[in-house]
Amino acid sequence: MVSLFKRKDMDFTTGSVIKKLTIFAIPIVLAYMLDKAFNMTDTIMLGLLVNDMAVGAVGATGTIDTLLLNLFLGIAGGVSVVVGRCVGAKDVEKARRTIGTSLIACFFGGVIFGSIGYFGAETFLTWMNCDADLIPQAVLYMQIYCIGMPVIILNNCVAGVLRAVGDSVRPMVYLTIGGVANIVLNYVFISFFGMTVDGVALATVLSRLISFILSFVAIKRSTGYSRFEFKYLKFYKRELFEVLGVGIPTGIQGALFSISNLMLASTVNGYGKAATTGISIAGQIDAWVYLAGNAIAVASMSFVSQNYGAKNYKRVKEAIIKSITFVCVVQIVIGLLGYVISGPFFNMMSNNQEVIHYAQIRLNWYCLTYFICGVMEVLSLSMRAIGKSMTSMIISLIFVCAFRIIWLYTFYLLSPTFSMIYASYPISWILCIIVQVPIIIAVMKRLEKTAKAERKTGEQEPA
């Protein structure tokens, strides 16, 4: 157990980009996949041990839970970027101040947004046009989940700190331990205590608490950039502003995605309980494809952050290009695999052919196009790492949120089919990429020009 808390940091400013990126990204991909596998046990156990109604109730809360989390998970992403820059700039003191400041911010943010979700659960679900039969169980699940939101956000924050210093192994290990606990607790709460969605929600929160405790002990025992000391547990103005400078646009961007998804989910819920349950089941597969790409994007952000801090812009470009290649290969392979296994999986989860019909429609649109989303995510997170969080947010606002909302009131109304709801996703991803690429190219050219001028000035100065 002691070896789990030893440093496993990785310096991304030297060595082979593709080798280090692959070594660093694989544990993150595995961690995200394992996390989804563990979360799938929630749906599987509810489907096998309870009923479809419970599955649908949990699925109905997903978009709202994600919205509330994204509003403040941006801060966790902000600390990862800023600490990564500190590693590149070799500034240990600033890294530790950033960690202390961020832990306080994440805790209070979790309390605030958890409270909003707890007291507003029924209202939000009603706004989403959630089926009345699902609301009681959905509210119960959401309220318990929101009580644990401070722990969930803090866990993401500390995992982000470890990844910022190049350590993707320990977050994977701690997540796995928490995930195994989640499976055990799910079974115990449902089978022995007669709980339903409340047991699943409680198991989720407790599993995140276990992962957080392990991660916190790791940074407490660290001796490098990721070390936490209680004397730094206070707000440092400069570090707070830097974290917020990345985190607020990131959180808003994530929330904007969720808001547009919320409107689409409301339209989906209008098709009835079968549609709500179907997309919940399909989400168990297509989420694997998304998470694989998102994991690679997170890895690329840490890589870009360190090299940006070190002003090694050539490696920044190389990391972005190779991350795009990596994400395309991985998501295409996993997407095809998900498509192949979807039939048997859907039949295992439900014997309702209408539910399976809706699940298959969503999966057809997502599994085979998610690699486009992966490219967009790599570019978006790379923009945050090079100081363009606000630009990334504006692009998302226009070409994801606004576009999808416009889609619902134009193209969808012209052909109001279930399939047309999901057609908006790949189109919005492509539009984002078209705008992101020239902006990143322009920023990198400007940074390289500035760095070249600084080197030239330094060479001209007398000894």
Short mmCIF file of C-alpha atoms in Angstrom, two decimals:
data_model
loop_
_atom_site.label_atom_id
_atom_site.label_comp_id
_atom_site.label_asym_id
_atom_site.label_seq_id
_atom_site.Cartn_x
_atom_site.Cartn_y
_atom_site.Cartn_z
CA MET A 1 0.00 0.00 0.00
CA VAL A 2 2.84 2.40 0.82
CA SER A 3 4.16 2.11 -2.74
CA LEU A 4 0.86 3.49 -4.05
CA PHE A 5 1.69 6.86 -2.54
CA LYS A 6 5.20 7.17 -3.99
CA ARG A 7 5.92 9.76 -6.67
CA LYS A 8 5.45 8.68 -10.26
CA ASP A 9 5.74 12.12 -11.87
CA MET A 10 6.63 12.52 -15.54
CA ASP A 11 8.43 15.43 -17.20
CA PHE A 12 6.77 16.13 -20.56
CA THR A 13 9.27 18.80 -21.62
CA THR A 14 11.89 16.26 -22.73
CA GLY A 15 11.99 12.91 -24.51
CA SER A 16 9.78 11.35 -27.16
CA VAL A 17 6.39 13.06 -27.38
CA ILE A 18 4.46 10.07 -28.70
CA LYS A 19 6.06 7.63 -26.24
CA LYS A 20 5.39 9.77 -23.18
CA LEU A 21 1.95 10.77 -24.40
CA THR A 22 1.02 7.12 -24.88
CA ILE A 23 2.44 6.01 -21.53
CA PHE A 24 0.65 8.86 -19.77
CA ALA A 25 -2.64 8.57 -21.66
CA ILE A 26 -3.16 4.82 -21.31
CA PRO A 27 -3.77 4.88 -17.52
CA ILE A 28 -6.17 7.81 -17.97
CA VAL A 29 -8.09 5.93 -20.68
CA LEU A 30 -8.18 2.83 -18.47
CA ALA A 31 -9.27 4.91 -15.48
CA TYR A 32 -12.14 6.47 -17.41
CA MET A 33 -13.15 3.11 -18.84
CA LEU A 34 -13.03 1.44 -15.43
CA ASP A 35 -15.02 4.28 -13.92
CA LYS A 36 -17.70 3.83 -16.57
CA ALA A 37 -17.66 0.06 -16.05
CA PHE A 38 -18.18 0.54 -12.34
CA ASN A 39 -20.95 3.07 -12.98
CA MET A 40 -22.59 0.62 -15.37
CA THR A 41 -23.14 -1.68 -12.42
CA ASP A 42 -25.58 0.92 -11.12
CA THR A 43 -27.74 0.51 -14.21
CA ILE A 44 -27.20 -3.25 -14.49
CA MET A 45 -28.11 -3.93 -10.87
CA LEU A 46 -31.15 -1.68 -11.04
CA GLY A 47 -32.22 -3.41 -14.26
CA LEU A 48 -31.70 -6.92 -12.90
CA LEU A 49 -32.64 -6.46 -9.23
CA VAL A 50 -35.21 -3.65 -9.38
CA ASN A 51 -36.96 -2.60 -12.64
CA ASP A 52 -36.82 -0.46 -15.80
CA MET A 53 -38.44 2.43 -13.95
CA ALA A 54 -35.44 2.69 -11.63
CA VAL A 55 -33.07 2.62 -14.62
CA GLY A 56 -35.03 5.40 -16.30
CA ALA A 57 -35.14 7.47 -13.11
CA VAL A 58 -31.35 7.44 -12.77
CA GLY A 59 -30.93 8.15 -16.48
CA ALA A 60 -33.31 11.13 -16.23
CA THR A 61 -30.99 12.86 -13.72
CA GLY A 62 -27.83 12.44 -15.77
CA THR A 63 -27.97 15.68 -17.74
CA ILE A 64 -28.84 17.81 -14.68
CA ASP A 65 -26.13 16.20 -12.53
CA THR A 66 -23.60 16.82 -15.29
CA LEU A 67 -24.71 20.44 -15.65
CA LEU A 68 -24.24 21.17 -11.94
CA LEU A 69 -20.90 19.36 -11.83
CA ASN A 70 -19.58 21.07 -14.95
CA LEU A 71 -20.29 24.50 -13.51
CA PHE A 72 -17.60 23.91 -10.92
CA LEU A 73 -15.51 21.06 -12.29
CA GLY A 74 -13.93 23.75 -14.46
CA ILE A 75 -12.04 24.83 -11.35
CA ALA A 76 -10.63 21.33 -11.04
CA GLY A 77 -9.53 21.62 -14.67
CA GLY A 78 -8.09 25.05 -13.95
CA VAL A 79 -5.86 23.79 -11.18
CA SER A 80 -4.58 21.01 -13.44
CA VAL A 81 -3.58 23.53 -16.12
CA VAL A 82 -1.94 25.99 -13.71
CA VAL A 83 -0.03 23.30 -11.80
CA GLY A 84 1.12 21.85 -15.13
CA ARG A 85 2.47 25.25 -16.14
CA CYS A 86 4.28 25.46 -12.79
CA VAL A 87 5.94 22.12 -13.52
CA GLY A 88 7.13 23.40 -16.90
CA ALA A 89 8.39 26.65 -15.34
CA LYS A 90 10.03 24.75 -12.40
CA ASP A 91 8.06 26.81 -9.82
CA VAL A 92 7.38 24.52 -6.82
CA GLU A 93 6.16 27.25 -4.46
CA LYS A 94 3.50 28.48 -6.87
CA ALA A 95 2.30 24.94 -7.52
CA ARG A 96 1.69 24.37 -3.81
CA ARG A 97 -0.09 27.69 -3.38
CA THR A 98 -2.30 26.79 -6.33
CA ILE A 99 -3.21 23.43 -4.80
CA GLY A 100 -4.14 24.91 -1.42
CA THR A 101 -6.25 27.66 -2.98
CA SER A 102 -8.03 25.25 -5.30
CA LEU A 103 -8.99 22.78 -2.58
CA ILE A 104 -10.84 25.52 -0.69
CA ALA A 105 -12.53 26.79 -3.85
CA CYS A 106 -13.63 23.29 -4.88
CA PHE A 107 -15.07 22.48 -1.45
CA PHE A 108 -17.21 25.60 -1.23
CA GLY A 109 -18.20 25.29 -4.88
CA GLY A 110 -19.35 21.75 -4.23
CA VAL A 111 -21.44 22.90 -1.27
CA ILE A 112 -23.07 25.70 -3.27
CA PHE A 113 -23.93 23.72 -6.39
CA GLY A 114 -24.81 20.61 -4.40
CA SER A 115 -27.35 22.69 -2.48
CA ILE A 116 -28.81 24.06 -5.70
CA GLY A 117 -29.24 20.52 -7.02
CA TYR A 118 -30.67 19.19 -3.75
CA PHE A 119 -33.37 21.81 -3.32
CA GLY A 120 -34.10 22.25 -7.02
CA ALA A 121 -34.19 18.58 -8.04
CA GLU A 122 -37.92 18.25 -8.61
CA THR A 123 -38.16 21.63 -10.34
CA PHE A 124 -35.31 20.83 -12.72
CA LEU A 125 -36.75 17.42 -13.61
CA THR A 126 -40.15 18.97 -14.26
CA TRP A 127 -38.56 21.58 -16.54
CA MET A 128 -36.93 18.72 -18.44
CA ASN A 129 -40.35 17.24 -19.14
CA CYS A 130 -39.38 14.11 -17.17
CA ASP A 131 -42.16 11.52 -17.03
CA ALA A 132 -44.23 12.00 -13.85
CA ASP A 133 -43.86 8.32 -12.93
CA LEU A 134 -40.06 8.66 -12.85
CA ILE A 135 -39.83 11.89 -10.87
CA PRO A 136 -40.10 10.52 -7.26
CA GLN A 137 -37.20 8.08 -7.71
CA ALA A 138 -35.22 10.54 -9.83
CA VAL A 139 -35.51 13.24 -7.15
CA LEU A 140 -34.37 10.80 -4.45
CA TYR A 141 -31.31 9.76 -6.47
CA MET A 142 -30.39 13.32 -7.38
CA GLN A 143 -30.66 14.65 -3.82
CA ILE A 144 -28.34 12.01 -2.38
CA TYR A 145 -25.90 12.55 -5.25
CA CYS A 146 -25.92 16.31 -4.66
CA ILE A 147 -25.17 15.86 -0.95
CA GLY A 148 -21.93 14.18 -2.01
CA MET A 149 -21.04 16.80 -4.63
CA PRO A 150 -18.25 18.48 -2.54
CA VAL A 151 -16.49 15.12 -2.29
CA ILE A 152 -16.97 14.38 -6.00
CA ILE A 153 -15.50 17.75 -7.03
CA LEU A 154 -12.60 17.52 -4.57
CA ASN A 155 -11.79 14.04 -5.85
CA ASN A 156 -11.59 15.37 -9.41
CA CYS A 157 -9.46 18.30 -8.26
CA VAL A 158 -6.84 16.14 -6.52
CA ALA A 159 -6.77 13.64 -9.40
CA GLY A 160 -6.18 16.62 -11.72
CA VAL A 161 -3.22 17.75 -9.57
CA LEU A 162 -1.60 14.32 -9.85
CA ARG A 163 -2.10 14.23 -13.62
CA ALA A 164 -0.72 17.75 -13.97
CA VAL A 165 2.64 16.55 -12.65
CA GLY A 166 2.62 13.60 -15.03
CA ASP A 167 1.21 10.94 -12.69
CA SER A 168 -1.72 9.14 -14.28
CA VAL A 169 -1.14 5.78 -12.55
CA ARG A 170 -2.18 6.59 -8.99
CA PRO A 171 -5.48 8.27 -9.97
CA MET A 172 -6.31 5.09 -11.91
CA VAL A 173 -5.47 2.86 -8.96
CA TYR A 174 -7.47 4.94 -6.48
CA LEU A 175 -10.43 5.11 -8.83
CA THR A 176 -10.31 1.33 -9.23
CA ILE A 177 -10.35 0.81 -5.47
CA GLY A 178 -13.31 3.16 -5.14
CA GLY A 179 -15.04 1.45 -8.07
CA VAL A 180 -14.76 -2.00 -6.54
CA ALA A 181 -16.22 -0.56 -3.35
CA ASN A 182 -19.06 0.89 -5.44
CA ILE A 183 -19.98 -2.55 -6.83
CA VAL A 184 -19.94 -4.15 -3.38
CA LEU A 185 -21.97 -1.33 -1.82
CA ASN A 186 -24.51 -1.42 -4.66
CA TYR A 187 -25.17 -5.10 -4.05
CA VAL A 188 -25.28 -4.74 -0.28
CA PHE A 189 -27.64 -1.76 -0.29
CA ILE A 190 -30.03 -3.27 -2.87
CA SER A 191 -29.99 -6.94 -1.81
CA PHE A 192 -29.67 -6.69 1.96
CA PHE A 193 -31.21 -3.32 2.80
CA GLY A 194 -33.96 -3.30 0.18
CA MET A 195 -32.83 0.06 -1.23
CA THR A 196 -33.27 1.07 -4.88
CA VAL A 197 -32.01 4.28 -6.48
CA ASP A 198 -31.11 5.66 -3.05
CA GLY A 199 -28.72 2.76 -2.47
CA VAL A 200 -27.06 3.29 -5.85
CA ALA A 201 -26.62 7.02 -5.19
CA LEU A 202 -25.19 6.40 -1.72
CA ALA A 203 -22.77 3.79 -3.07
CA THR A 204 -21.57 6.27 -5.71
CA VAL A 205 -20.87 9.01 -3.16
CA LEU A 206 -19.08 6.65 -0.74
CA SER A 207 -16.91 5.23 -3.53
CA ARG A 208 -15.83 8.75 -4.50
CA LEU A 209 -15.04 9.47 -0.86
CA ILE A 210 -12.72 6.45 -0.74
CA SER A 211 -10.92 7.57 -3.93
CA PHE A 212 -10.58 11.12 -2.59
CA ILE A 213 -9.08 9.98 0.72
CA LEU A 214 -6.47 7.90 -1.10
CA SER A 215 -5.63 10.75 -3.49
CA PHE A 216 -5.41 13.27 -0.67
CA VAL A 217 -3.00 11.05 1.27
CA ALA A 218 -0.90 10.81 -1.92
CA ILE A 219 -0.49 14.59 -2.33
CA LYS A 220 0.05 14.96 1.41
CA ARG A 221 2.98 12.54 1.25
CA SER A 222 4.34 13.89 -2.04
CA THR A 223 7.68 15.70 -2.08
CA GLY A 224 7.35 17.30 -5.52
CA TYR A 225 5.11 19.82 -7.27
CA SER A 226 1.96 17.99 -6.16
CA ARG A 227 2.72 18.19 -2.43
CA PHE A 228 -0.04 19.55 -0.20
CA GLU A 229 0.74 21.30 3.09
CA PHE A 230 -1.91 22.72 5.41
CA LYS A 231 -0.04 26.02 5.65
CA TYR A 232 -1.00 26.62 2.00
CA LEU A 233 -4.70 25.97 2.65
CA LYS A 234 -5.86 29.53 2.06
CA PHE A 235 -6.75 31.84 -0.79
CA TYR A 236 -3.77 33.25 -2.71
CA LYS A 237 -5.04 36.07 -4.89
CA ARG A 238 -2.73 35.61 -7.86
CA GLU A 239 -3.08 31.83 -7.98
CA LEU A 240 -6.83 32.01 -7.47
CA PHE A 241 -7.22 34.41 -10.39
CA GLU A 242 -5.10 32.17 -12.61
CA VAL A 243 -7.13 29.10 -11.72
CA LEU A 244 -10.38 31.00 -12.19
CA GLY A 245 -9.10 32.44 -15.47
CA VAL A 246 -8.96 28.89 -16.81
CA GLY A 247 -11.64 27.35 -14.62
CA ILE A 248 -14.55 29.77 -15.04
CA PRO A 249 -14.62 29.67 -18.87
CA THR A 250 -14.05 25.90 -18.67
CA GLY A 251 -16.93 25.48 -16.23
CA ILE A 252 -19.20 27.70 -18.30
CA GLN A 253 -18.22 25.81 -21.43
CA GLY A 254 -19.08 22.49 -19.77
CA ALA A 255 -22.34 23.98 -18.50
CA LEU A 256 -23.17 25.26 -21.98
CA PHE A 257 -22.75 21.75 -23.36
CA SER A 258 -25.04 20.48 -20.61
CA ILE A 259 -27.64 23.20 -21.21
CA SER A 260 -27.90 22.34 -24.89
CA ASN A 261 -28.03 18.65 -23.95
CA LEU A 262 -30.71 19.51 -21.38
CA MET A 263 -32.92 20.97 -24.08
CA LEU A 264 -32.34 17.98 -26.31
CA ALA A 265 -33.06 15.65 -23.38
CA SER A 266 -36.30 17.48 -22.75
CA THR A 267 -37.28 16.83 -26.37
CA VAL A 268 -36.30 13.17 -25.98
CA ASN A 269 -38.37 12.85 -22.78
CA GLY A 270 -41.36 14.04 -24.76
CA TYR A 271 -41.27 10.68 -26.58
CA GLY A 272 -42.19 8.93 -23.29
CA LYS A 273 -40.68 6.55 -20.73
CA ALA A 274 -39.45 4.12 -23.37
CA ALA A 275 -37.28 6.80 -24.99
CA THR A 276 -35.93 8.03 -21.64
CA THR A 277 -35.01 4.50 -20.62
CA GLY A 278 -33.63 3.68 -24.07
CA ILE A 279 -31.17 6.57 -24.17
CA SER A 280 -30.11 5.76 -20.60
CA ILE A 281 -29.23 2.22 -21.69
CA ALA A 282 -27.52 3.38 -24.90
CA GLY A 283 -25.53 5.86 -22.85
CA GLN A 284 -23.88 2.99 -21.03
CA ILE A 285 -22.14 2.02 -24.29
CA ASP A 286 -21.58 5.30 -26.12
CA ALA A 287 -20.16 6.87 -22.95
CA TRP A 288 -17.22 4.45 -23.23
CA VAL A 289 -16.41 5.86 -26.65
CA TYR A 290 -16.69 9.45 -25.44
CA LEU A 291 -14.65 8.85 -22.29
CA ALA A 292 -11.80 7.26 -24.23
CA GLY A 293 -11.49 10.41 -26.34
CA ASN A 294 -11.94 12.72 -23.39
CA ALA A 295 -9.21 10.86 -21.50
CA ILE A 296 -6.76 11.40 -24.35
CA ALA A 297 -7.75 15.07 -24.49
CA VAL A 298 -7.08 15.39 -20.75
CA ALA A 299 -3.67 13.77 -21.27
CA SER A 300 -2.88 16.18 -24.07
CA MET A 301 -3.88 19.13 -21.86
CA SER A 302 -1.34 18.11 -19.19
CA PHE A 303 1.30 17.65 -21.88
CA VAL A 304 0.56 21.01 -23.49
CA SER A 305 0.39 22.79 -20.09
CA GLN A 306 3.87 21.68 -19.04
CA ASN A 307 5.45 22.63 -22.37
CA TYR A 308 3.58 25.93 -22.46
CA GLY A 309 4.99 26.70 -19.01
CA ALA A 310 8.46 25.80 -20.29
CA LYS A 311 7.86 27.93 -23.44
CA ASN A 312 8.63 24.87 -25.57
CA TYR A 313 6.10 25.68 -28.29
CA LYS A 314 7.43 23.22 -30.84
CA ARG A 315 6.52 20.37 -28.48
CA VAL A 316 3.14 21.97 -27.86
CA LYS A 317 2.32 21.70 -31.57
CA GLU A 318 3.68 18.17 -31.76
CA ALA A 319 1.60 17.10 -28.75
CA ILE A 320 -1.60 18.51 -30.26
CA ILE A 321 -1.07 16.84 -33.65
CA LYS A 322 -0.17 13.45 -32.19
CA SER A 323 -3.04 13.61 -29.69
CA ILE A 324 -5.48 14.15 -32.57
CA THR A 325 -4.11 11.09 -34.36
CA PHE A 326 -4.25 9.07 -31.15
CA VAL A 327 -7.83 10.04 -30.35
CA CYS A 328 -9.09 9.22 -33.84
CA VAL A 329 -7.61 5.71 -33.82
CA VAL A 330 -8.84 4.87 -30.30
CA GLN A 331 -12.37 6.21 -30.72
CA ILE A 332 -12.94 4.61 -34.11
CA VAL A 333 -11.87 1.21 -32.77
CA ILE A 334 -13.92 1.45 -29.57
CA GLY A 335 -16.88 2.92 -31.46
CA LEU A 336 -16.98 -0.04 -33.85
CA LEU A 337 -16.67 -2.45 -30.92
CA GLY A 338 -19.54 -0.74 -29.12
CA TYR A 339 -21.68 -0.95 -32.22
CA VAL A 340 -21.01 -4.70 -32.54
CA ILE A 341 -21.92 -5.55 -28.93
CA SER A 342 -24.91 -3.20 -28.71
CA GLY A 343 -27.53 -5.77 -29.74
CA PRO A 344 -26.79 -8.39 -27.04
CA PHE A 345 -26.27 -5.67 -24.43
CA PHE A 346 -29.61 -3.98 -25.12
CA ASN A 347 -31.43 -7.32 -24.97
CA MET A 348 -29.80 -8.05 -21.62
CA MET A 349 -30.84 -4.67 -20.21
CA SER A 350 -34.45 -4.69 -21.41
CA ASN A 351 -37.00 -6.95 -23.10
CA ASN A 352 -39.03 -3.95 -24.27
CA GLN A 353 -38.53 -3.63 -28.04
CA GLU A 354 -39.56 0.03 -28.02
CA VAL A 355 -36.85 0.81 -25.46
CA ILE A 356 -34.29 -1.05 -27.58
CA HIS A 357 -35.42 0.81 -30.71
CA TYR A 358 -34.74 4.21 -29.14
CA ALA A 359 -31.44 3.00 -27.67
CA GLN A 360 -30.22 1.83 -31.09
CA ILE A 361 -31.02 5.15 -32.77
CA ARG A 362 -28.91 7.09 -30.28
CA LEU A 363 -26.07 4.58 -30.49
CA ASN A 364 -26.00 4.68 -34.30
CA TRP A 365 -25.38 8.44 -34.25
CA TYR A 366 -22.85 8.45 -31.42
CA CYS A 367 -20.62 5.39 -31.68
CA LEU A 368 -19.62 5.94 -35.30
CA THR A 369 -18.99 9.72 -35.06
CA TYR A 370 -17.50 10.24 -31.61
CA PHE A 371 -13.96 10.45 -33.02
CA ILE A 372 -14.98 13.87 -34.39
CA CYS A 373 -15.89 14.92 -30.88
CA GLY A 374 -12.52 13.60 -29.71
CA VAL A 375 -10.68 15.89 -32.12
CA MET A 376 -12.78 18.82 -30.93
CA GLU A 377 -11.99 17.98 -27.27
CA VAL A 378 -8.23 17.78 -27.89
CA LEU A 379 -8.31 21.19 -29.57
CA SER A 380 -10.55 22.67 -26.87
CA LEU A 381 -8.44 21.48 -23.92
CA SER A 382 -5.25 22.48 -25.71
CA MET A 383 -6.67 25.99 -26.12
CA ARG A 384 -7.20 26.15 -22.36
CA ALA A 385 -3.64 25.04 -21.73
CA ILE A 386 -2.21 27.83 -23.94
CA GLY A 387 -4.32 30.52 -22.28
CA LYS A 388 -7.33 30.63 -24.59
CA SER A 389 -10.06 29.34 -22.27
CA MET A 390 -12.37 32.26 -23.02
CA THR A 391 -12.00 31.76 -26.77
CA SER A 392 -12.76 28.07 -26.37
CA MET A 393 -15.87 28.93 -24.36
CA ILE A 394 -17.15 31.40 -26.99
CA ILE A 395 -16.68 28.83 -29.75
CA SER A 396 -18.70 26.31 -27.74
CA LEU A 397 -21.40 28.88 -27.03
CA ILE A 398 -21.89 29.66 -30.71
CA PHE A 399 -21.19 26.41 -32.52
CA VAL A 400 -22.45 23.88 -29.98
CA CYS A 401 -25.08 25.38 -27.70
CA ALA A 402 -26.63 28.00 -29.97
CA PHE A 403 -26.39 25.73 -33.00
CA ARG A 404 -28.13 22.79 -31.29
CA ILE A 405 -30.90 25.00 -29.95
CA ILE A 406 -31.41 26.54 -33.40
CA TRP A 407 -31.42 23.01 -34.83
CA LEU A 408 -34.33 22.02 -32.58
CA TYR A 409 -36.41 24.95 -33.81
CA THR A 410 -35.55 24.63 -37.50
CA PHE A 411 -34.29 21.39 -39.01
CA TYR A 412 -35.89 19.19 -36.35
CA LEU A 413 -39.28 20.84 -36.85
CA LEU A 414 -38.98 20.24 -40.60
CA SER A 415 -38.43 16.54 -39.90
CA PRO A 416 -39.46 15.82 -36.28
CA THR A 417 -38.02 12.34 -35.89
CA PHE A 418 -36.04 10.87 -33.01
CA SER A 419 -33.02 10.47 -35.27
CA MET A 420 -33.00 14.17 -36.19
CA ILE A 421 -32.44 15.10 -32.53
CA TYR A 422 -29.07 13.37 -32.50
CA ALA A 423 -28.00 14.43 -36.01
CA SER A 424 -27.15 17.84 -34.53
CA TYR A 425 -24.23 16.45 -32.51
CA PRO A 426 -21.66 15.49 -35.19
CA ILE A 427 -22.54 18.58 -37.21
CA SER A 428 -21.85 20.86 -34.21
CA TRP A 429 -18.52 19.11 -33.54
CA ILE A 430 -17.40 19.66 -37.13
CA LEU A 431 -18.31 23.35 -36.99
CA CYS A 432 -16.24 23.77 -33.82
CA ILE A 433 -13.19 22.13 -35.38
CA ILE A 434 -13.41 24.35 -38.45
CA VAL A 435 -13.14 27.41 -36.18
CA GLN A 436 -10.66 26.00 -33.64
CA VAL A 437 -7.91 24.98 -36.06
CA PRO A 438 -7.06 28.39 -37.56
CA ILE A 439 -7.22 30.04 -34.11
CA ILE A 440 -4.72 27.57 -32.62
CA ILE A 441 -2.42 27.96 -35.64
CA ALA A 442 -2.49 31.76 -35.26
CA VAL A 443 -1.83 31.62 -31.50
CA MET A 444 1.09 29.22 -31.91
CA LYS A 445 2.67 31.40 -34.61
CA ARG A 446 2.40 34.43 -32.32
CA LEU A 447 3.91 32.57 -29.37
CA GLU A 448 6.82 31.26 -31.46
CA LYS A 449 7.47 34.73 -32.85
CA THR A 450 7.52 36.21 -29.32
CA ALA A 451 9.82 33.47 -28.03
CA LYS A 452 12.19 33.98 -30.97
CA ALA A 453 12.32 37.71 -30.29
CA GLU A 454 13.05 37.08 -26.59
CA ARG A 455 15.88 34.69 -27.44
CA LYS A 456 17.35 37.19 -29.88
CA THR A 457 17.20 39.98 -27.28
CA GLY A 458 18.87 37.73 -24.72
CA GLU A 459 21.70 36.87 -27.10
CA GLN A 460 22.35 40.58 -27.76
CA GLU A 461 22.63 41.53 -24.09
CA PRO A 462 26.25 41.98 -22.90
CA ALA A 463 27.70 39.42 -20.53
#
